[in-house]
Every structure is written in structure tokens, then in C-alpha cells.
């Protein structure tokens, strides 16, 4: 390589390794492939994007380290996984019932508050490029979780977020942080009793094989920030970077346009599997879950500044006191 003629060296494509932990047929998996396609086509092969799904290359914690070390260039971790990086403000997205729907969520992720949060990653050698949607989480277990009291004493797998820990404790469950790639086996062997995830992950990871009930609690949001190694991204030739920024913009629109339907389809597929019962909640039952989780808002101020929470409430019109 060192002694190759300049012309050959110039022909080597710039490689972007994009590692993620979910299946290719999820909102994130499909958007990663979409970005690859646009990036490769529009740079006419000057950029090669290698997508590694399903924790093939790295698991949750390792992938963040790998990005900072430059072993991979692009990731899209769940917003619940930025706490261990020292960016605990992102845990605001984990607050129970904070977004009633995608429209309210987009006021934050596609607005100035979301952009401000991404800027906080700069000091970690990371550039935040975009937010990609997944969806709203359901709770699952081998028993029917109709009321929050049904979760009492259950070991529930969570992502590495202190606010998710508070949320599980608020309903009397025992939170257990596990990498996403370990969840299926942990459910199968009884290391944990249940979990929470949007249906798209629940279905594609086949959790329905090892959980008898999925309750449509829709109690919190799970989505992503697409992040890159900052020195790498800033070192790209200007024309390439411009093309990739545009490809990212379009991939974000793509991700956010498929997420809702993906989750609806996945719910239907879980139902059709015949292995896991999907439980709908009545308005009164839903209210009981909301009430049980309300104390998290006071506790969460240890992680997310009150002023930031207030800014979010103002932008979305949400008021936890009215839960
Ligand atoms: C999880 O660990 O449950 C999720 O963050 C997985 C993902 O990336 O959607």
C-alpha cells in the first residue's frame, strides 16, 4: 500500500463501517441499508459503506468504544445508551409517557432542542448527525401484565439508562441491564422474566418465542441518534461530505417514514405467531400504568436538568402533573 502508485492509492474507496445491534428488517436496519445505497451510488464508488447488523461486529457498549477509537465510523445507538458516554441528558427520551405520539416526539428530535443535545457529543469526539425513529415500547413477560402491580418482583431487562432503572423500580420490578444481543437467551433461560421494546425489535429478535404475553403499554419511546467519529467525518473531502450529509438527510426521512408501519406490522406478526398473546389496555388500565410511573419525573432530575425537561414540556405541551 505504502509503495503503490499514487493513482492506485487514489482509487481506494473511503470505507465507512456502520455497526448496529438490530435486525436488517427493522426501521434502523433498513435505514442503514438505504444510507449505504445512496452514499455508494452518489459518490460513484468513492465511498463504501459496510453495514454490520445484529451485533455481528460489536455489542452495545463495545460499539461506542469502537467508534471513539475509530474501529468503526458510524453507529445509531438507542438514545437510552448515551448515559455511559457521559451524555446523560439523552435519558430524557426514556421518561415514561413523555411523548404521546411521533408528532410530539419530532418537535424535539427534528427541532432545536434535539440539535442542542447532539452538540453535547462534540466533546466526546463524536458528531451527532440525525435522529432516527423506532417506536413506542410494550412490556412483555410470561404472565399477563395488565396492571403495573403484575410486574412486581419480576426481573426486567433494560438498556443502560438510569431513568429506565427508575421506571422499572417505580412499578416494583427489578431492572437488569443487558446487551441487546443477550436478551433472547436471558429470556429463554429465565435470567430475566421480561423486557420492554418496540414491537419491531420484539418480533425480529423472536422474543415472542420466549415470552407468552406482550402488553401494549406504549409507555416510552425508543429511537436513535446516528453518530460518527468526529475526526473521521471532518477529515472527509468537502464534496464527499456534502454528498453524505444529503444521503443522511434522505435516510432520516426514510427511517422516520417507515417506523410507524414497521411497528404496526410487527405487532400483527407477533399476534399471528400464535406463541405470544398481545394484550390491549383499556383507558383505565393505561391510566394505572401512567400513575405508577409518575414518580420517575421527580427522581429523573438527578439525571436530566429540570430546565431541559421544562423546555421539552413546553415544546410538546406535555405536563407530567396531568398524567
Ligand atoms: C435495545 O437494546 O433494546 C435497543 O436499543 C436495541 C436497538 O438498537 O433498537
Short mmCIF file of C-alpha atoms and ligand atoms in Angstrom, two decimals:
data_model
loop_
_atom_site.label_atom_id
_atom_site.label_comp_id
_atom_site.label_asym_id
_atom_site.label_seq_id
_atom_site.Cartn_x
_atom_site.Cartn_y
_atom_site.Cartn_z
CA UNK A 1 0.00 0.00 0.00
CA UNK A 2 2.74 2.40 1.02
CA UNK A 3 4.58 1.87 -2.28
CA UNK A 4 1.53 1.70 -4.55
CA UNK A 5 1.49 4.33 -7.27
CA UNK A 6 -0.50 7.43 -6.34
CA UNK A 7 -3.15 6.64 -8.93
CA UNK A 8 -3.91 3.27 -7.29
CA UNK A 9 -3.98 4.79 -3.83
CA UNK A 10 -6.43 7.41 -5.04
CA UNK A 11 -8.76 4.65 -6.24
CA UNK A 12 -9.10 3.06 -2.82
CA UNK A 13 -12.62 3.81 -1.61
CA UNK A 14 -13.22 5.51 1.70
CA UNK A 15 -14.73 2.81 3.92
CA UNK A 16 -17.44 3.61 6.45
CA UNK A 17 -18.11 0.75 8.84
CA UNK A 18 -21.63 1.11 10.21
CA UNK A 19 -22.23 -1.21 13.13
CA UNK A 20 -25.60 -1.77 14.78
CA UNK A 21 -27.33 -4.27 17.01
CA UNK A 22 -30.76 -4.88 15.43
CA UNK A 23 -32.02 -6.99 12.54
CA UNK A 24 -31.82 -5.68 8.94
CA UNK A 25 -35.64 -5.73 8.64
CA UNK A 26 -36.25 -3.07 11.31
CA UNK A 27 -36.53 0.72 10.89
CA UNK A 28 -32.86 1.19 11.82
CA UNK A 29 -31.64 -1.79 9.80
CA UNK A 30 -33.48 -0.68 6.68
CA UNK A 31 -32.38 2.95 7.03
CA UNK A 32 -28.75 1.85 7.36
CA UNK A 33 -29.08 -0.05 4.07
CA UNK A 34 -30.78 2.95 2.50
CA UNK A 35 -27.88 5.19 3.52
CA UNK A 36 -25.39 2.67 2.10
CA UNK A 37 -27.19 2.62 -1.24
CA UNK A 38 -27.42 6.41 -1.56
CA UNK A 39 -23.87 7.01 -0.37
CA UNK A 40 -22.31 4.46 -2.72
CA UNK A 41 -24.36 5.46 -5.76
CA UNK A 42 -23.89 9.17 -5.37
CA UNK A 43 -20.16 9.08 -4.69
CA UNK A 44 -19.81 6.68 -7.62
CA UNK A 45 -17.95 4.18 -5.52
CA UNK A 46 -15.59 6.63 -3.83
CA UNK A 47 -17.30 5.68 -0.58
CA UNK A 48 -18.05 2.14 0.52
CA UNK A 49 -20.45 1.63 3.43
CA UNK A 50 -20.17 -1.72 5.20
CA UNK A 51 -23.23 -2.33 7.36
CA UNK A 52 -22.85 -4.87 10.19
CA UNK A 53 -26.27 -5.66 11.73
CA UNK A 54 -27.32 -7.79 14.71
CA UNK A 55 -24.26 -7.08 16.93
CA UNK A 56 -22.15 -9.01 14.40
CA UNK A 57 -19.20 -6.73 14.97
CA UNK A 58 -19.80 -5.17 18.37
CA UNK A 59 -22.34 -5.30 21.18
CA UNK A 60 -23.91 -2.19 22.76
CA UNK A 61 -21.09 -0.99 24.98
CA UNK A 62 -18.25 -2.09 22.72
CA UNK A 63 -19.63 -0.31 19.70
CA UNK A 64 -19.42 3.07 21.42
CA UNK A 65 -15.81 2.40 22.40
CA UNK A 66 -15.05 1.20 18.86
CA UNK A 67 -16.44 4.44 17.42
CA UNK A 68 -14.28 6.59 19.65
CA UNK A 69 -11.22 4.50 18.79
CA UNK A 70 -12.02 4.76 15.09
CA UNK A 71 -12.51 0.99 14.56
CA UNK A 72 -15.95 1.83 13.16
CA UNK A 73 -17.03 5.15 11.75
CA UNK A 74 -20.81 5.19 12.13
CA UNK A 75 -23.39 3.90 14.65
CA UNK A 76 -27.01 4.54 15.53
CA UNK A 77 -27.32 3.59 19.22
CA UNK A 78 -30.56 3.92 21.07
CA UNK A 79 -30.87 7.25 22.93
CA UNK A 80 -31.05 5.19 26.13
CA UNK A 81 -27.41 4.19 25.69
CA UNK A 82 -25.69 7.58 25.82
CA UNK A 83 -25.56 7.80 29.64
CA UNK A 84 -22.43 5.65 29.97
CA UNK A 85 -20.73 8.06 27.50
CA UNK A 86 -21.34 10.86 29.96
CA UNK A 87 -24.23 12.37 27.97
CA UNK A 88 -26.96 11.57 30.45
CA UNK A 89 -29.30 14.33 29.18
CA UNK A 90 -30.28 11.92 26.40
CA UNK A 91 -32.09 9.86 29.01
CA UNK A 92 -34.87 12.42 28.84
CA UNK A 93 -36.18 10.38 25.91
CA UNK A 94 -36.66 7.46 28.33
CA UNK A 95 -39.11 9.31 30.55
CA UNK A 96 -42.36 7.35 30.70
CA UNK A 97 -45.18 8.65 28.52
CA UNK A 98 -43.27 11.85 27.68
CA UNK A 99 -44.27 11.71 24.01
CA UNK A 100 -47.88 10.88 23.22
CA UNK A 101 -47.10 10.18 19.57
CA UNK A 102 -44.48 10.63 16.84
CA UNK A 103 -45.62 14.19 16.09
CA UNK A 104 -44.83 15.32 19.63
CA UNK A 105 -41.53 13.49 19.57
CA UNK A 106 -40.49 15.16 16.30
CA UNK A 107 -40.92 18.57 17.87
CA UNK A 108 -37.84 17.62 19.88
CA UNK A 109 -35.81 15.35 17.59
CA UNK A 110 -36.35 17.47 14.49
CA UNK A 111 -36.14 20.81 16.32
CA UNK A 112 -33.62 22.99 18.19
CA UNK A 113 -33.69 21.01 21.46
CA UNK A 114 -32.66 17.84 19.66
CA UNK A 115 -29.92 19.64 17.77
CA UNK A 116 -28.63 21.14 21.02
CA UNK A 117 -28.40 17.68 22.56
CA UNK A 118 -26.40 16.34 19.62
CA UNK A 119 -23.88 19.17 20.11
CA UNK A 120 -23.12 17.80 23.57
CA UNK A 121 -21.42 14.84 21.92
CA UNK A 122 -18.73 17.01 20.27
CA UNK A 123 -16.53 16.95 23.35
CA UNK A 124 -16.50 13.13 23.25
CA UNK A 125 -15.03 13.06 19.74
CA UNK A 126 -18.45 12.25 18.31
CA UNK A 127 -20.61 14.10 15.81
CA UNK A 128 -24.36 13.60 16.00
CA UNK A 129 -25.85 13.65 12.51
CA UNK A 130 -29.52 12.77 12.89
CA UNK A 131 -32.28 11.16 14.89
CA UNK A 132 -33.92 8.03 13.53
CA UNK A 133 -37.24 6.74 14.85
CA UNK A 134 -38.13 3.35 16.10
CA UNK A 135 -41.24 3.48 18.21
CA UNK A 136 -43.12 3.09 21.45
CA UNK A 137 -42.32 0.25 23.81
CA UNK A 138 -44.51 -2.58 25.02
CA UNK A 139 -43.85 -4.67 28.13
CA UNK A 140 -43.60 -8.42 27.95
CA UNK A 141 -43.40 -11.35 30.36
CA UNK A 142 -44.58 -14.92 30.75
CA UNK A 143 -47.51 -13.67 32.78
CA UNK A 144 -50.17 -11.23 31.68
CA UNK A 145 -49.11 -7.71 32.70
CA UNK A 146 -52.43 -5.91 32.90
CA UNK A 147 -51.70 -3.61 35.78
CA UNK A 148 -48.33 -2.32 36.97
CA UNK A 149 -48.75 -4.46 40.10
CA UNK A 150 -48.46 -7.54 37.86
CA UNK A 151 -44.82 -6.62 37.23
CA UNK A 152 -43.95 -6.61 40.92
CA UNK A 153 -40.88 -8.68 41.69
CA UNK A 154 -40.19 -9.53 38.04
CA UNK A 155 -36.65 -9.21 36.70
CA UNK A 156 -36.97 -6.92 33.70
CA UNK A 157 -34.24 -6.39 31.14
CA UNK A 158 -33.50 -2.75 30.37
CA UNK A 159 -31.00 -0.77 28.33
CA UNK A 160 -28.21 1.04 30.20
CA UNK A 161 -30.30 4.05 31.28
CA UNK A 162 -30.77 5.18 34.87
CA UNK A 163 -34.20 6.54 34.01
CA UNK A 164 -35.30 3.14 32.74
CA UNK A 165 -34.00 1.74 36.01
CA UNK A 166 -36.17 4.25 37.92
CA UNK A 167 -39.15 3.38 35.72
CA UNK A 168 -38.88 -0.37 36.46
CA UNK A 169 -38.42 0.26 40.18
CA UNK A 170 -41.49 2.52 40.15
CA UNK A 171 -43.62 -0.48 39.18
CA UNK A 172 -41.89 -2.75 41.69
CA UNK A 173 -39.85 -4.68 39.12
CA UNK A 174 -36.14 -5.45 39.33
CA UNK A 175 -34.28 -3.83 36.45
CA UNK A 176 -31.39 -5.67 34.88
CA UNK A 177 -29.12 -4.10 32.26
CA UNK A 178 -28.19 -6.48 29.46
CA UNK A 179 -26.76 -6.00 25.99
CA UNK A 180 -29.42 -6.31 23.32
CA UNK A 181 -27.75 -9.37 21.81
CA UNK A 182 -28.10 -11.23 25.12
CA UNK A 183 -31.81 -10.66 25.66
CA UNK A 184 -33.26 -13.65 23.80
CA UNK A 185 -31.16 -16.14 25.71
CA UNK A 186 -31.71 -14.37 29.01
CA UNK A 187 -35.48 -14.62 28.48
CA UNK A 188 -35.22 -18.22 27.37
CA UNK A 189 -33.18 -19.36 30.35
CA UNK A 190 -35.05 -17.24 32.90
CA UNK A 191 -32.10 -14.96 33.73
CA UNK A 192 -34.74 -12.25 33.30
CA UNK A 193 -38.53 -12.63 33.36
CA UNK A 194 -39.49 -9.92 30.93
CA UNK A 195 -38.49 -6.94 28.89
CA UNK A 196 -39.63 -3.81 27.07
CA UNK A 197 -39.08 -2.89 23.42
CA UNK A 198 -40.99 -1.61 20.42
CA UNK A 199 -42.74 -4.44 18.54
CA UNK A 200 -40.28 -4.22 15.61
CA UNK A 201 -37.45 -5.41 17.85
CA UNK A 202 -39.68 -7.79 19.78
CA UNK A 203 -40.66 -9.55 16.58
CA UNK A 204 -37.36 -9.57 14.67
CA UNK A 205 -35.39 -10.81 17.69
CA UNK A 206 -38.02 -13.52 18.13
CA UNK A 207 -38.75 -12.57 21.74
CA UNK A 208 -42.31 -13.80 21.04
CA UNK A 209 -40.91 -17.35 21.13
CA UNK A 210 -39.83 -16.93 24.74
CA UNK A 211 -42.48 -14.55 26.13
CA UNK A 212 -46.11 -15.56 26.49
CA UNK A 213 -47.58 -12.04 26.73
CA UNK A 214 -46.85 -8.65 25.23
CA UNK A 215 -48.88 -5.79 26.71
CA UNK A 216 -49.46 -2.70 24.60
CA UNK A 217 -48.32 -0.36 27.33
CA UNK A 218 -46.68 2.01 24.80
CA UNK A 219 -45.14 3.56 27.89
CA UNK A 220 -41.98 5.06 26.48
CA UNK A 221 -40.09 5.85 23.33
CA UNK A 222 -37.10 4.06 21.79
CA UNK A 223 -35.21 5.75 18.97
CA UNK A 224 -31.71 6.51 17.80
CA UNK A 225 -29.05 9.11 17.19
CA UNK A 226 -26.86 8.46 14.18
CA UNK A 227 -23.34 9.31 15.24
CA UNK A 228 -19.94 9.35 13.57
CA UNK A 229 -16.32 9.55 14.63
CA UNK A 230 -15.71 13.31 14.53
CA UNK A 231 -12.11 13.45 13.26
CA UNK A 232 -13.02 10.96 10.52
CA UNK A 233 -16.09 12.88 9.36
CA UNK A 234 -14.34 16.23 9.47
CA UNK A 235 -11.41 14.81 7.54
CA UNK A 236 -13.56 13.78 4.56
CA UNK A 237 -13.10 15.69 1.29
CA UNK A 238 -15.65 18.53 1.22
CA UNK A 239 -17.57 17.24 -1.81
CA UNK A 240 -17.89 13.74 -0.30
CA UNK A 241 -19.06 15.11 2.99
CA UNK A 242 -21.70 17.20 1.29
CA UNK A 243 -22.98 14.18 -0.61
CA UNK A 244 -23.03 12.05 2.54
CA UNK A 245 -24.82 14.75 4.54
CA UNK A 246 -27.53 14.82 1.89
CA UNK A 247 -27.71 11.00 1.84
CA UNK A 248 -28.11 11.08 5.62
CA UNK A 249 -30.87 13.64 5.38
CA UNK A 250 -32.80 11.43 2.98
CA UNK A 251 -32.11 8.28 5.00
CA UNK A 252 -33.53 10.03 8.06
CA UNK A 253 -36.71 10.85 6.16
CA UNK A 254 -36.80 7.23 5.07
CA UNK A 255 -36.34 5.87 8.62
CA UNK A 256 -38.96 8.16 10.03
CA UNK A 257 -41.44 7.29 7.32
CA UNK A 258 -41.27 3.50 7.81
CA UNK A 259 -41.05 3.23 11.61
CA UNK A 260 -44.72 3.51 12.46
CA UNK A 261 -45.86 0.91 9.94
CA UNK A 262 -42.98 -1.44 10.77
CA UNK A 263 -44.15 -1.48 14.36
CA UNK A 264 -47.78 -1.99 13.44
CA UNK A 265 -46.84 -4.86 11.13
CA UNK A 266 -44.63 -6.38 13.80
CA UNK A 267 -47.46 -6.30 16.34
CA UNK A 268 -49.63 -8.13 13.85
CA UNK A 269 -46.88 -10.67 13.18
CA UNK A 270 -46.48 -11.36 16.92
CA UNK A 271 -50.21 -11.92 17.12
CA UNK A 272 -50.14 -14.26 14.14
CA UNK A 273 -47.23 -16.26 15.57
CA UNK A 274 -49.73 -17.83 17.95
CA UNK A 275 -46.96 -18.04 20.56
CA UNK A 276 -47.42 -14.77 22.35
CA UNK A 277 -50.66 -13.08 23.27
CA UNK A 278 -50.90 -9.35 22.55
CA UNK A 279 -52.83 -7.61 25.31
CA UNK A 280 -54.55 -4.28 24.71
CA UNK A 281 -55.20 -1.98 27.66
CA UNK A 282 -58.43 -0.18 28.46
CA UNK A 283 -58.13 3.58 29.13
CA UNK A 284 -58.49 2.91 32.87
CA UNK A 285 -55.73 0.27 32.78
CA UNK A 286 -53.46 2.63 30.84
CA UNK A 287 -54.02 5.34 33.40
CA UNK A 288 -52.89 2.99 36.17
CA UNK A 289 -49.54 2.45 34.37
CA UNK A 290 -49.12 6.19 33.92
CA UNK A 291 -49.84 6.91 37.57
CA UNK A 292 -47.45 4.22 38.74
CA UNK A 293 -44.64 5.70 36.66
CA UNK A 294 -45.22 9.40 37.51
CA UNK A 295 -42.72 9.46 40.44
CA UNK A 296 -39.95 8.95 37.88
CA UNK A 297 -40.28 12.61 36.84
CA UNK A 298 -39.17 13.93 40.23
CA UNK A 299 -36.37 11.39 40.53
CA UNK A 300 -35.15 11.98 36.97
CA UNK A 301 -33.99 15.47 37.81
CA UNK A 302 -30.81 13.88 39.13
CA UNK A 303 -30.02 12.88 35.52
CA UNK A 304 -31.73 15.42 33.30
CA UNK A 305 -31.66 19.13 34.21
CA UNK A 306 -35.08 20.41 35.22
CA UNK A 307 -34.70 23.37 32.83
CA UNK A 308 -34.22 20.99 29.89
CA UNK A 309 -37.25 18.94 30.92
CA UNK A 310 -39.32 22.12 31.16
CA UNK A 311 -38.17 23.19 27.70
CA UNK A 312 -39.30 19.83 26.34
CA UNK A 313 -42.66 20.02 28.10
CA UNK A 314 -43.18 23.50 26.67
CA UNK A 315 -42.38 22.36 23.15
CA UNK A 316 -44.64 19.30 23.27
CA UNK A 317 -47.39 20.54 25.56
CA UNK A 318 -46.87 17.61 27.91
CA UNK A 319 -47.40 18.04 31.64
CA UNK A 320 -46.41 15.17 33.94
CA UNK A 321 -48.60 16.59 36.69
CA UNK A 322 -51.57 15.76 34.48
CA UNK A 323 -50.62 12.13 33.85
C1 LIG B 1 -32.22 -2.35 22.97
O1 LIG B 1 -31.10 -2.59 23.42
O2 LIG B 1 -33.25 -2.83 23.44
C2 LIG B 1 -32.35 -1.44 21.76
O3 LIG B 1 -31.53 -0.34 21.98
C3 LIG B 1 -31.93 -2.12 20.53
C4 LIG B 1 -31.98 -1.15 19.39
O4 LIG B 1 -30.92 -0.66 18.99
O5 LIG B 1 -33.08 -0.89 18.91
#
